[in-house]
JSON list of C-alpha atoms in Angstrom, two decimals:
[
{"chain": "Z", "resi": 157, "resn": "UNK", "atom": "CA", "xyz": [-0.12, -0.20, -0.02]},
{"chain": "Z", "resi": 158, "resn": "UNK", "atom": "CA", "xyz": [2.70, 2.41, 0.67]},
{"chain": "Z", "resi": 159, "resn": "UNK", "atom": "CA", "xyz": [4.78, 1.38, -2.30]},
{"chain": "Z", "resi": 160, "resn": "UNK", "atom": "CA", "xyz": [1.55, 2.22, -4.28]},
{"chain": "Z", "resi": 161, "resn": "UNK", "atom": "CA", "xyz": [0.99, 5.36, -2.70]},
{"chain": "Z", "resi": 162, "resn": "UNK", "atom": "CA", "xyz": [4.68, 6.30, -3.09]},
{"chain": "Z", "resi": 163, "resn": "UNK", "atom": "CA", "xyz": [4.65, 5.58, -6.87]},
{"chain": "Z", "resi": 164, "resn": "UNK", "atom": "CA", "xyz": [1.03, 7.32, -7.54]},
{"chain": "Z", "resi": 165, "resn": "UNK", "atom": "CA", "xyz": [2.75, 10.58, -5.52]},
{"chain": "Z", "resi": 166, "resn": "UNK", "atom": "CA", "xyz": [5.84, 10.41, -7.60]},
{"chain": "Z", "resi": 167, "resn": "UNK", "atom": "CA", "xyz": [4.00, 10.30, -11.17]},
{"chain": "Z", "resi": 168, "resn": "UNK", "atom": "CA", "xyz": [1.60, 12.89, -9.87]},
{"chain": "Z", "resi": 169, "resn": "UNK", "atom": "CA", "xyz": [4.49, 15.08, -9.76]},
{"chain": "Z", "resi": 170, "resn": "UNK", "atom": "CA", "xyz": [6.07, 14.23, -12.82]},
{"chain": "Z", "resi": 171, "resn": "UNK", "atom": "CA", "xyz": [2.59, 14.43, -14.76]},
{"chain": "Z", "resi": 172, "resn": "UNK", "atom": "CA", "xyz": [2.28, 17.95, -13.18]},
{"chain": "Z", "resi": 173, "resn": "UNK", "atom": "CA", "xyz": [5.51, 19.08, -15.04]},
{"chain": "Z", "resi": 174, "resn": "UNK", "atom": "CA", "xyz": [8.07, 18.59, -12.46]},
{"chain": "Z", "resi": 175, "resn": "UNK", "atom": "CA", "xyz": [11.45, 17.46, -13.82]},
{"chain": "Z", "resi": 176, "resn": "UNK", "atom": "CA", "xyz": [12.83, 15.84, -10.44]},
{"chain": "Z", "resi": 177, "resn": "UNK", "atom": "CA", "xyz": [12.09, 15.21, -6.91]},
{"chain": "Z", "resi": 178, "resn": "UNK", "atom": "CA", "xyz": [14.38, 15.53, -3.97]},
{"chain": "Z", "resi": 179, "resn": "UNK", "atom": "CA", "xyz": [14.65, 12.04, -2.16]},
{"chain": "Z", "resi": 180, "resn": "UNK", "atom": "CA", "xyz": [14.54, 14.21, 1.33]},
{"chain": "Z", "resi": 181, "resn": "UNK", "atom": "CA", "xyz": [11.21, 15.87, 0.29]},
{"chain": "Z", "resi": 182, "resn": "UNK", "atom": "CA", "xyz": [9.56, 12.49, -0.43]},
{"chain": "Z", "resi": 183, "resn": "UNK", "atom": "CA", "xyz": [10.97, 11.05, 2.82]},
{"chain": "Z", "resi": 184, "resn": "UNK", "atom": "CA", "xyz": [9.43, 14.02, 4.73]},
{"chain": "Z", "resi": 185, "resn": "UNK", "atom": "CA", "xyz": [6.18, 13.22, 2.69]},
{"chain": "Z", "resi": 186, "resn": "UNK", "atom": "CA", "xyz": [5.94, 9.66, 3.83]},
{"chain": "Z", "resi": 187, "resn": "UNK", "atom": "CA", "xyz": [7.81, 9.53, 7.01]},
{"chain": "Z", "resi": 188, "resn": "UNK", "atom": "CA", "xyz": [4.78, 8.19, 8.94]},
{"chain": "Z", "resi": 189, "resn": "UNK", "atom": "CA", "xyz": [4.63, 5.68, 6.64]},
{"chain": "Z", "resi": 190, "resn": "UNK", "atom": "CA", "xyz": [7.90, 4.65, 6.59]},
{"chain": "Z", "resi": 191, "resn": "UNK", "atom": "CA", "xyz": [8.38, 4.30, 10.02]},
{"chain": "Z", "resi": 192, "resn": "UNK", "atom": "CA", "xyz": [6.27, 0.58, 9.62]},
{"chain": "Z", "resi": 193, "resn": "UNK", "atom": "CA", "xyz": [8.81, -0.09, 6.80]},
{"chain": "Z", "resi": 194, "resn": "UNK", "atom": "CA", "xyz": [11.76, 0.36, 8.73]},
{"chain": "Z", "resi": 195, "resn": "UNK", "atom": "CA", "xyz": [12.86, 2.99, 6.39]},
{"chain": "Z", "resi": 196, "resn": "UNK", "atom": "CA", "xyz": [14.74, 5.46, 8.38]},
{"chain": "Z", "resi": 197, "resn": "UNK", "atom": "CA", "xyz": [16.31, 8.19, 5.98]},
{"chain": "Z", "resi": 198, "resn": "UNK", "atom": "CA", "xyz": [16.46, 9.33, 2.68]},
{"chain": "Z", "resi": 199, "resn": "UNK", "atom": "CA", "xyz": [19.55, 7.33, 1.56]},
{"chain": "Z", "resi": 200, "resn": "UNK", "atom": "CA", "xyz": [17.27, 4.29, 2.28]},
{"chain": "Z", "resi": 201, "resn": "UNK", "atom": "CA", "xyz": [14.70, 5.56, 0.34]},
{"chain": "Z", "resi": 202, "resn": "UNK", "atom": "CA", "xyz": [16.80, 6.19, -2.47]},
{"chain": "Z", "resi": 203, "resn": "UNK", "atom": "CA", "xyz": [18.27, 2.59, -2.51]},
{"chain": "Z", "resi": 204, "resn": "UNK", "atom": "CA", "xyz": [14.13, 1.55, -2.00]},
{"chain": "Z", "resi": 205, "resn": "UNK", "atom": "CA", "xyz": [13.33, 3.42, -5.30]},
{"chain": "Z", "resi": 206, "resn": "UNK", "atom": "CA", "xyz": [16.29, 2.06, -7.05]},
{"chain": "Z", "resi": 207, "resn": "UNK", "atom": "CA", "xyz": [15.07, -1.39, -6.23]},
{"chain": "Z", "resi": 208, "resn": "UNK", "atom": "CA", "xyz": [11.37, -0.89, -7.11]},
{"chain": "Z", "resi": 209, "resn": "UNK", "atom": "CA", "xyz": [11.91, 1.64, -10.10]},
{"chain": "Z", "resi": 210, "resn": "UNK", "atom": "CA", "xyz": [12.27, -0.80, -13.08]},
{"chain": "Z", "resi": 211, "resn": "UNK", "atom": "CA", "xyz": [14.01, 1.47, -15.23]},
{"chain": "Z", "resi": 212, "resn": "UNK", "atom": "CA", "xyz": [10.79, 4.02, -15.21]},
{"chain": "Z", "resi": 213, "resn": "UNK", "atom": "CA", "xyz": [12.63, 6.91, -13.67]},
{"chain": "Z", "resi": 214, "resn": "UNK", "atom": "CA", "xyz": [16.63, 7.69, -13.01]},
{"chain": "Z", "resi": 215, "resn": "UNK", "atom": "CA", "xyz": [18.23, 7.66, -9.89]},
{"chain": "Z", "resi": 216, "resn": "UNK", "atom": "CA", "xyz": [20.68, 10.34, -9.60]},
{"chain": "Z", "resi": 217, "resn": "UNK", "atom": "CA", "xyz": [22.42, 11.59, -6.40]},
{"chain": "Z", "resi": 218, "resn": "UNK", "atom": "CA", "xyz": [20.08, 13.50, -4.68]},
{"chain": "Z", "resi": 219, "resn": "UNK", "atom": "CA", "xyz": [17.21, 13.56, -7.11]},
{"chain": "Z", "resi": 220, "resn": "UNK", "atom": "CA", "xyz": [14.67, 11.01, -8.96]},
{"chain": "Z", "resi": 221, "resn": "UNK", "atom": "CA", "xyz": [14.32, 12.62, -12.46]},
{"chain": "Z", "resi": 222, "resn": "UNK", "atom": "CA", "xyz": [12.28, 11.63, -15.54]},
{"chain": "Z", "resi": 223, "resn": "UNK", "atom": "CA", "xyz": [15.38, 11.91, -17.83]},
{"chain": "Z", "resi": 224, "resn": "UNK", "atom": "CA", "xyz": [18.89, 10.97, -17.36]},
{"chain": "Z", "resi": 225, "resn": "UNK", "atom": "CA", "xyz": [21.05, 13.77, -16.37]},
{"chain": "Z", "resi": 226, "resn": "UNK", "atom": "CA", "xyz": [18.26, 16.33, -16.18]},
{"chain": "Z", "resi": 227, "resn": "UNK", "atom": "CA", "xyz": [17.82, 17.63, -12.60]},
{"chain": "Z", "resi": 228, "resn": "UNK", "atom": "CA", "xyz": [15.59, 20.84, -11.78]},
{"chain": "Z", "resi": 229, "resn": "UNK", "atom": "CA", "xyz": [16.91, 23.85, -10.64]},
{"chain": "Z", "resi": 230, "resn": "UNK", "atom": "CA", "xyz": [15.32, 24.41, -7.22]},
{"chain": "Z", "resi": 231, "resn": "UNK", "atom": "CA", "xyz": [15.77, 28.19, -7.35]},
{"chain": "Z", "resi": 232, "resn": "UNK", "atom": "CA", "xyz": [14.39, 28.78, -11.12]},
{"chain": "Z", "resi": 233, "resn": "UNK", "atom": "CA", "xyz": [11.28, 26.45, -9.44]},
{"chain": "Z", "resi": 234, "resn": "UNK", "atom": "CA", "xyz": [10.72, 29.03, -6.52]},
{"chain": "Z", "resi": 235, "resn": "UNK", "atom": "CA", "xyz": [11.14, 31.95, -8.85]},
{"chain": "Z", "resi": 236, "resn": "UNK", "atom": "CA", "xyz": [8.67, 30.81, -11.40]},
{"chain": "Z", "resi": 237, "resn": "UNK", "atom": "CA", "xyz": [6.27, 29.94, -8.62]},
{"chain": "Z", "resi": 238, "resn": "UNK", "atom": "CA", "xyz": [6.34, 33.26, -6.73]},
{"chain": "Z", "resi": 239, "resn": "UNK", "atom": "CA", "xyz": [6.20, 35.20, -10.18]},
{"chain": "Z", "resi": 240, "resn": "UNK", "atom": "CA", "xyz": [3.20, 33.28, -11.02]},
{"chain": "Z", "resi": 241, "resn": "UNK", "atom": "CA", "xyz": [1.43, 34.24, -7.51]},
{"chain": "Z", "resi": 242, "resn": "UNK", "atom": "CA", "xyz": [1.80, 37.96, -7.97]},
{"chain": "Z", "resi": 243, "resn": "UNK", "atom": "CA", "xyz": [1.88, 38.77, -4.38]},
{"chain": "Z", "resi": 244, "resn": "UNK", "atom": "CA", "xyz": [3.40, 37.94, -1.04]},
{"chain": "Z", "resi": 245, "resn": "UNK", "atom": "CA", "xyz": [3.24, 34.03, -0.25]},
{"chain": "Z", "resi": 246, "resn": "UNK", "atom": "CA", "xyz": [3.38, 32.51, 3.38]},
{"chain": "Z", "resi": 247, "resn": "UNK", "atom": "CA", "xyz": [6.88, 30.05, 3.39]},
{"chain": "Z", "resi": 248, "resn": "UNK", "atom": "CA", "xyz": [4.40, 27.18, 4.23]},
{"chain": "Z", "resi": 249, "resn": "UNK", "atom": "CA", "xyz": [2.41, 27.64, 1.02]},
{"chain": "Z", "resi": 250, "resn": "UNK", "atom": "CA", "xyz": [5.75, 27.77, -1.00]},
{"chain": "Z", "resi": 251, "resn": "UNK", "atom": "CA", "xyz": [6.47, 24.45, 0.47]},
{"chain": "Z", "resi": 252, "resn": "UNK", "atom": "CA", "xyz": [3.28, 22.92, 0.04]},
{"chain": "Z", "resi": 253, "resn": "UNK", "atom": "CA", "xyz": [3.37, 23.82, -3.50]},
{"chain": "Z", "resi": 254, "resn": "UNK", "atom": "CA", "xyz": [6.68, 22.92, -4.30]},
{"chain": "Z", "resi": 255, "resn": "UNK", "atom": "CA", "xyz": [6.44, 19.93, -1.97]},
{"chain": "Z", "resi": 256, "resn": "UNK", "atom": "CA", "xyz": [9.45, 17.90, -3.99]},
{"chain": "Z", "resi": 257, "resn": "UNK", "atom": "CA", "xyz": [11.99, 20.10, -2.77]},
{"chain": "Z", "resi": 258, "resn": "UNK", "atom": "CA", "xyz": [12.97, 19.94, 0.68]},
{"chain": "Z", "resi": 259, "resn": "UNK", "atom": "CA", "xyz": [11.75, 22.43, 3.20]},
{"chain": "Z", "resi": 260, "resn": "UNK", "atom": "CA", "xyz": [15.13, 23.49, 4.47]},
{"chain": "Z", "resi": 261, "resn": "UNK", "atom": "CA", "xyz": [16.22, 24.05, 0.92]},
{"chain": "Z", "resi": 262, "resn": "UNK", "atom": "CA", "xyz": [13.63, 26.12, 0.14]},
{"chain": "Z", "resi": 263, "resn": "UNK", "atom": "CA", "xyz": [14.23, 28.09, 3.46]},
{"chain": "Z", "resi": 264, "resn": "UNK", "atom": "CA", "xyz": [18.03, 28.37, 2.21]},
{"chain": "Z", "resi": 265, "resn": "UNK", "atom": "CA", "xyz": [17.04, 29.61, -1.24]},
{"chain": "Z", "resi": 266, "resn": "UNK", "atom": "CA", "xyz": [14.75, 32.25, 0.00]},
{"chain": "Z", "resi": 267, "resn": "UNK", "atom": "CA", "xyz": [16.82, 33.52, 2.69]},
{"chain": "Z", "resi": 268, "resn": "UNK", "atom": "CA", "xyz": [20.33, 33.77, 0.90]},
{"chain": "Z", "resi": 269, "resn": "UNK", "atom": "CA", "xyz": [19.00, 35.25, -2.53]},
{"chain": "Z", "resi": 270, "resn": "UNK", "atom": "CA", "xyz": [18.08, 39.14, -2.94]},
{"chain": "Z", "resi": 271, "resn": "UNK", "atom": "CA", "xyz": [15.35, 38.19, -5.63]},
{"chain": "Z", "resi": 272, "resn": "UNK", "atom": "CA", "xyz": [13.23, 36.74, -2.85]},
{"chain": "Z", "resi": 273, "resn": "UNK", "atom": "CA", "xyz": [12.09, 39.53, -0.95]},
{"chain": "Z", "resi": 274, "resn": "UNK", "atom": "CA", "xyz": [11.07, 38.74, 2.61]},
{"chain": "Z", "resi": 275, "resn": "UNK", "atom": "CA", "xyz": [7.65, 40.48, 3.17]},
{"chain": "Z", "resi": 276, "resn": "UNK", "atom": "CA", "xyz": [7.15, 39.74, 7.04]},
{"chain": "Z", "resi": 277, "resn": "UNK", "atom": "CA", "xyz": [8.62, 36.67, 9.34]},
{"chain": "Z", "resi": 278, "resn": "UNK", "atom": "CA", "xyz": [7.42, 33.91, 7.05]},
{"chain": "Z", "resi": 279, "resn": "UNK", "atom": "CA", "xyz": [6.22, 35.74, 3.98]},
{"chain": "Z", "resi": 280, "resn": "UNK", "atom": "CA", "xyz": [7.92, 36.02, 0.68]},
{"chain": "Z", "resi": 281, "resn": "UNK", "atom": "CA", "xyz": [7.38, 37.71, -3.02]},
{"chain": "Z", "resi": 282, "resn": "UNK", "atom": "CA", "xyz": [9.60, 37.96, -5.80]},
{"chain": "Z", "resi": 283, "resn": "UNK", "atom": "CA", "xyz": [11.03, 41.36, -6.44]},
{"chain": "Z", "resi": 284, "resn": "UNK", "atom": "CA", "xyz": [9.73, 41.27, -10.25]},
{"chain": "Z", "resi": 285, "resn": "UNK", "atom": "CA", "xyz": [6.32, 41.36, -8.60]},
{"chain": "Z", "resi": 286, "resn": "UNK", "atom": "CA", "xyz": [6.96, 45.02, -7.99]},
{"chain": "Z", "resi": 287, "resn": "UNK", "atom": "CA", "xyz": [6.36, 45.69, -11.39]},
{"chain": "Z", "resi": 288, "resn": "UNK", "atom": "CA", "xyz": [7.36, 49.45, -12.09]},
{"chain": "Z", "resi": 289, "resn": "UNK", "atom": "CA", "xyz": [7.56, 50.97, -15.24]},
{"chain": "Z", "resi": 290, "resn": "UNK", "atom": "CA", "xyz": [10.86, 52.59, -16.37]},
{"chain": "Z", "resi": 291, "resn": "UNK", "atom": "CA", "xyz": [9.24, 55.99, -15.79]},
{"chain": "Z", "resi": 292, "resn": "UNK", "atom": "CA", "xyz": [7.84, 55.04, -12.33]},
{"chain": "Z", "resi": 293, "resn": "UNK", "atom": "CA", "xyz": [11.33, 53.79, -11.12]},
{"chain": "Z", "resi": 294, "resn": "UNK", "atom": "CA", "xyz": [13.15, 56.82, -12.83]},
{"chain": "Z", "resi": 295, "resn": "UNK", "atom": "CA", "xyz": [10.61, 59.01, -10.92]},
{"chain": "Z", "resi": 296, "resn": "UNK", "atom": "CA", "xyz": [11.68, 57.43, -7.43]},
{"chain": "Z", "resi": 297, "resn": "UNK", "atom": "CA", "xyz": [15.29, 57.31, -8.25]},
{"chain": "Z", "resi": 298, "resn": "UNK", "atom": "CA", "xyz": [15.17, 61.11, -9.21]},
{"chain": "Z", "resi": 299, "resn": "UNK", "atom": "CA", "xyz": [13.56, 61.44, -5.73]},
{"chain": "Z", "resi": 300, "resn": "UNK", "atom": "CA", "xyz": [16.22, 59.91, -4.03]},
{"chain": "Z", "resi": 301, "resn": "UNK", "atom": "CA", "xyz": [19.07, 61.50, -5.75]},
{"chain": "Z", "resi": 302, "resn": "UNK", "atom": "CA", "xyz": [17.64, 64.98, -4.87]},
{"chain": "Z", "resi": 303, "resn": "UNK", "atom": "CA", "xyz": [17.46, 63.96, -1.35]},
{"chain": "Z", "resi": 304, "resn": "UNK", "atom": "CA", "xyz": [20.84, 62.52, -0.99]},
{"chain": "Z", "resi": 305, "resn": "UNK", "atom": "CA", "xyz": [22.26, 65.60, -2.79]},
{"chain": "Z", "resi": 306, "resn": "UNK", "atom": "CA", "xyz": [20.82, 67.59, -0.04]},
{"chain": "Z", "resi": 307, "resn": "UNK", "atom": "CA", "xyz": [21.64, 65.90, 2.75]},
{"chain": "Z", "resi": 308, "resn": "UNK", "atom": "CA", "xyz": [24.09, 62.75, 1.80]},
{"chain": "Z", "resi": 309, "resn": "UNK", "atom": "CA", "xyz": [21.39, 60.16, 2.28]},
{"chain": "Z", "resi": 310, "resn": "UNK", "atom": "CA", "xyz": [17.87, 59.17, 2.66]},
{"chain": "Z", "resi": 311, "resn": "UNK", "atom": "CA", "xyz": [16.32, 56.91, 5.06]},
{"chain": "Z", "resi": 312, "resn": "UNK", "atom": "CA", "xyz": [14.33, 54.17, 4.04]},
{"chain": "Z", "resi": 313, "resn": "UNK", "atom": "CA", "xyz": [11.72, 55.50, 6.34]},
{"chain": "Z", "resi": 314, "resn": "UNK", "atom": "CA", "xyz": [11.82, 58.94, 4.53]},
{"chain": "Z", "resi": 315, "resn": "UNK", "atom": "CA", "xyz": [11.63, 56.91, 1.02]},
{"chain": "Z", "resi": 316, "resn": "UNK", "atom": "CA", "xyz": [8.69, 55.17, 2.28]},
{"chain": "Z", "resi": 317, "resn": "UNK", "atom": "CA", "xyz": [6.95, 58.23, 3.34]},
{"chain": "Z", "resi": 318, "resn": "UNK", "atom": "CA", "xyz": [7.36, 59.77, 0.04]},
{"chain": "Z", "resi": 319, "resn": "UNK", "atom": "CA", "xyz": [6.48, 57.00, -1.85]},
{"chain": "Z", "resi": 320, "resn": "UNK", "atom": "CA", "xyz": [3.14, 56.83, 0.16]},
{"chain": "Z", "resi": 321, "resn": "UNK", "atom": "CA", "xyz": [2.68, 60.58, -0.43]},
{"chain": "Z", "resi": 322, "resn": "UNK", "atom": "CA", "xyz": [4.33, 61.55, -3.51]},
{"chain": "Z", "resi": 323, "resn": "UNK", "atom": "CA", "xyz": [3.85, 58.70, -5.39]},
{"chain": "Z", "resi": 324, "resn": "UNK", "atom": "CA", "xyz": [0.50, 57.21, -4.20]},
{"chain": "Z", "resi": 325, "resn": "UNK", "atom": "CA", "xyz": [-0.38, 55.77, -7.45]},
{"chain": "Z", "resi": 326, "resn": "UNK", "atom": "CA", "xyz": [2.21, 53.54, -7.25]},
{"chain": "Z", "resi": 327, "resn": "UNK", "atom": "CA", "xyz": [2.06, 52.60, -3.65]},
{"chain": "Z", "resi": 328, "resn": "UNK", "atom": "CA", "xyz": [-1.71, 51.82, -4.09]},
{"chain": "Z", "resi": 329, "resn": "UNK", "atom": "CA", "xyz": [-1.27, 49.12, -6.31]},
{"chain": "Z", "resi": 330, "resn": "UNK", "atom": "CA", "xyz": [1.02, 47.28, -3.80]},
{"chain": "Z", "resi": 331, "resn": "UNK", "atom": "CA", "xyz": [-0.43, 47.80, -0.38]},
{"chain": "Z", "resi": 332, "resn": "UNK", "atom": "CA", "xyz": [-0.08, 44.30, 0.67]},
{"chain": "Z", "resi": 333, "resn": "UNK", "atom": "CA", "xyz": [3.72, 44.90, 0.83]},
{"chain": "Z", "resi": 334, "resn": "UNK", "atom": "CA", "xyz": [5.22, 45.74, 3.90]},
{"chain": "Z", "resi": 335, "resn": "UNK", "atom": "CA", "xyz": [7.81, 48.71, 4.30]},
{"chain": "Z", "resi": 336, "resn": "UNK", "atom": "CA", "xyz": [10.61, 46.32, 4.55]},
{"chain": "Z", "resi": 337, "resn": "UNK", "atom": "CA", "xyz": [9.09, 44.21, 1.50]},
{"chain": "Z", "resi": 338, "resn": "UNK", "atom": "CA", "xyz": [9.28, 47.32, -0.54]},
{"chain": "Z", "resi": 339, "resn": "UNK", "atom": "CA", "xyz": [12.64, 48.41, 0.91]},
{"chain": "Z", "resi": 340, "resn": "UNK", "atom": "CA", "xyz": [14.25, 45.03, -0.32]},
{"chain": "Z", "resi": 341, "resn": "UNK", "atom": "CA", "xyz": [12.31, 44.84, -3.53]},
{"chain": "Z", "resi": 342, "resn": "UNK", "atom": "CA", "xyz": [14.01, 48.49, -4.45]},
{"chain": "Z", "resi": 343, "resn": "UNK", "atom": "CA", "xyz": [17.36, 47.45, -3.23]},
{"chain": "Z", "resi": 344, "resn": "UNK", "atom": "CA", "xyz": [17.18, 44.48, -5.56]},
{"chain": "Z", "resi": 345, "resn": "UNK", "atom": "CA", "xyz": [16.18, 46.56, -8.05]},
{"chain": "Z", "resi": 346, "resn": "UNK", "atom": "CA", "xyz": [18.65, 49.69, -7.64]},
{"chain": "Z", "resi": 347, "resn": "UNK", "atom": "CA", "xyz": [21.57, 47.95, -5.83]},
{"chain": "Z", "resi": 348, "resn": "UNK", "atom": "CA", "xyz": [23.93, 49.20, -8.54]},
{"chain": "Z", "resi": 349, "resn": "UNK", "atom": "CA", "xyz": [22.70, 52.70, -8.50]},
{"chain": "Z", "resi": 350, "resn": "UNK", "atom": "CA", "xyz": [22.68, 53.38, -4.67]},
{"chain": "Z", "resi": 351, "resn": "UNK", "atom": "CA", "xyz": [24.43, 51.92, -1.47]},
{"chain": "Z", "resi": 352, "resn": "UNK", "atom": "CA", "xyz": [21.92, 50.33, 1.02]},
{"chain": "Z", "resi": 353, "resn": "UNK", "atom": "CA", "xyz": [22.93, 49.96, 4.58]},
{"chain": "Z", "resi": 354, "resn": "UNK", "atom": "CA", "xyz": [20.22, 49.06, 6.95]},
{"chain": "Z", "resi": 355, "resn": "UNK", "atom": "CA", "xyz": [17.76, 51.78, 7.05]},
{"chain": "Z", "resi": 356, "resn": "UNK", "atom": "CA", "xyz": [20.16, 54.35, 5.50]},
{"chain": "Z", "resi": 357, "resn": "UNK", "atom": "CA", "xyz": [20.33, 54.61, 1.40]},
{"chain": "Z", "resi": 358, "resn": "UNK", "atom": "CA", "xyz": [23.28, 56.80, -0.05]},
{"chain": "Z", "resi": 359, "resn": "UNK", "atom": "CA", "xyz": [25.42, 57.42, -3.03]},
{"chain": "Z", "resi": 360, "resn": "UNK", "atom": "CA", "xyz": [26.98, 54.00, -4.36]},
{"chain": "Z", "resi": 361, "resn": "UNK", "atom": "CA", "xyz": [30.43, 55.61, -4.49]},
{"chain": "Z", "resi": 362, "resn": "UNK", "atom": "CA", "xyz": [30.23, 57.18, -0.69]},
{"chain": "Z", "resi": 363, "resn": "UNK", "atom": "CA", "xyz": [28.62, 54.29, 1.46]},
{"chain": "Z", "resi": 364, "resn": "UNK", "atom": "CA", "xyz": [27.04, 55.54, 4.47]},
{"chain": "Z", "resi": 365, "resn": "UNK", "atom": "CA", "xyz": [25.73, 53.68, 7.87]},
{"chain": "Z", "resi": 366, "resn": "UNK", "atom": "CA", "xyz": [23.68, 55.03, 10.43]},
{"chain": "Z", "resi": 367, "resn": "UNK", "atom": "CA", "xyz": [26.81, 55.63, 12.90]},
{"chain": "Z", "resi": 368, "resn": "UNK", "atom": "CA", "xyz": [28.31, 57.75, 9.97]},
{"chain": "Z", "resi": 369, "resn": "UNK", "atom": "CA", "xyz": [25.03, 59.62, 9.70]},
{"chain": "Z", "resi": 370, "resn": "UNK", "atom": "CA", "xyz": [25.16, 60.18, 13.79]},
{"chain": "Z", "resi": 371, "resn": "UNK", "atom": "CA", "xyz": [28.90, 61.23, 13.39]},
{"chain": "Z", "resi": 372, "resn": "UNK", "atom": "CA", "xyz": [27.85, 63.82, 11.00]},
{"chain": "Z", "resi": 373, "resn": "UNK", "atom": "CA", "xyz": [25.24, 65.28, 12.87]},
{"chain": "Z", "resi": 374, "resn": "UNK", "atom": "CA", "xyz": [27.31, 65.50, 15.69]},
{"chain": "Z", "resi": 375, "resn": "UNK", "atom": "CA", "xyz": [30.11, 67.34, 13.80]},
{"chain": "Z", "resi": 376, "resn": "UNK", "atom": "CA", "xyz": [27.68, 69.63, 12.26]},
{"chain": "Z", "resi": 377, "resn": "UNK", "atom": "CA", "xyz": [25.63, 70.77, 15.34]}
]
């Protein structure tokens, strides 16, 4: 019975368009069932799949695949999924929809690539979901540059207040984005044009931190 459910689940994933399935993810999915079978880790599952596979799928190092040597890029799959959603998504929902990827790998990819923006503690969106036109982005850039020319920096708080007031037509399209989400999405889009250090944004060639801002303030007072 477990064997049939396992093979049926694998078939469903591949028929849905997945190219590969991590053994770790499969083991987690069926871990309760495997207890009765004395299967205790993903390596044992890999060996079991090799035994029952009968040449239907390919046994790669970390993944079961439909085609020989063709493994999926987990980062690509997460990117595609988040872009399709077009809004912030709970981590649990991402993991549930990409159940062929181990949860710890999903978390690692989300946390180590700037294109995946943390909107809140357990919620992410792809930076391109903040779909600004070239003119909209340049208007924001011009405001940032003008402020930086006057005071050497602009704080993330100042920028968000300006976006809410000056660029309300843009802001109102993305009210489900938190200030942190907005800030990190802009950091991804504008990281080559400005320096982002915590809550301080400055010229890319004159990186300032909060301590620098306080020191400059003290020196000028």
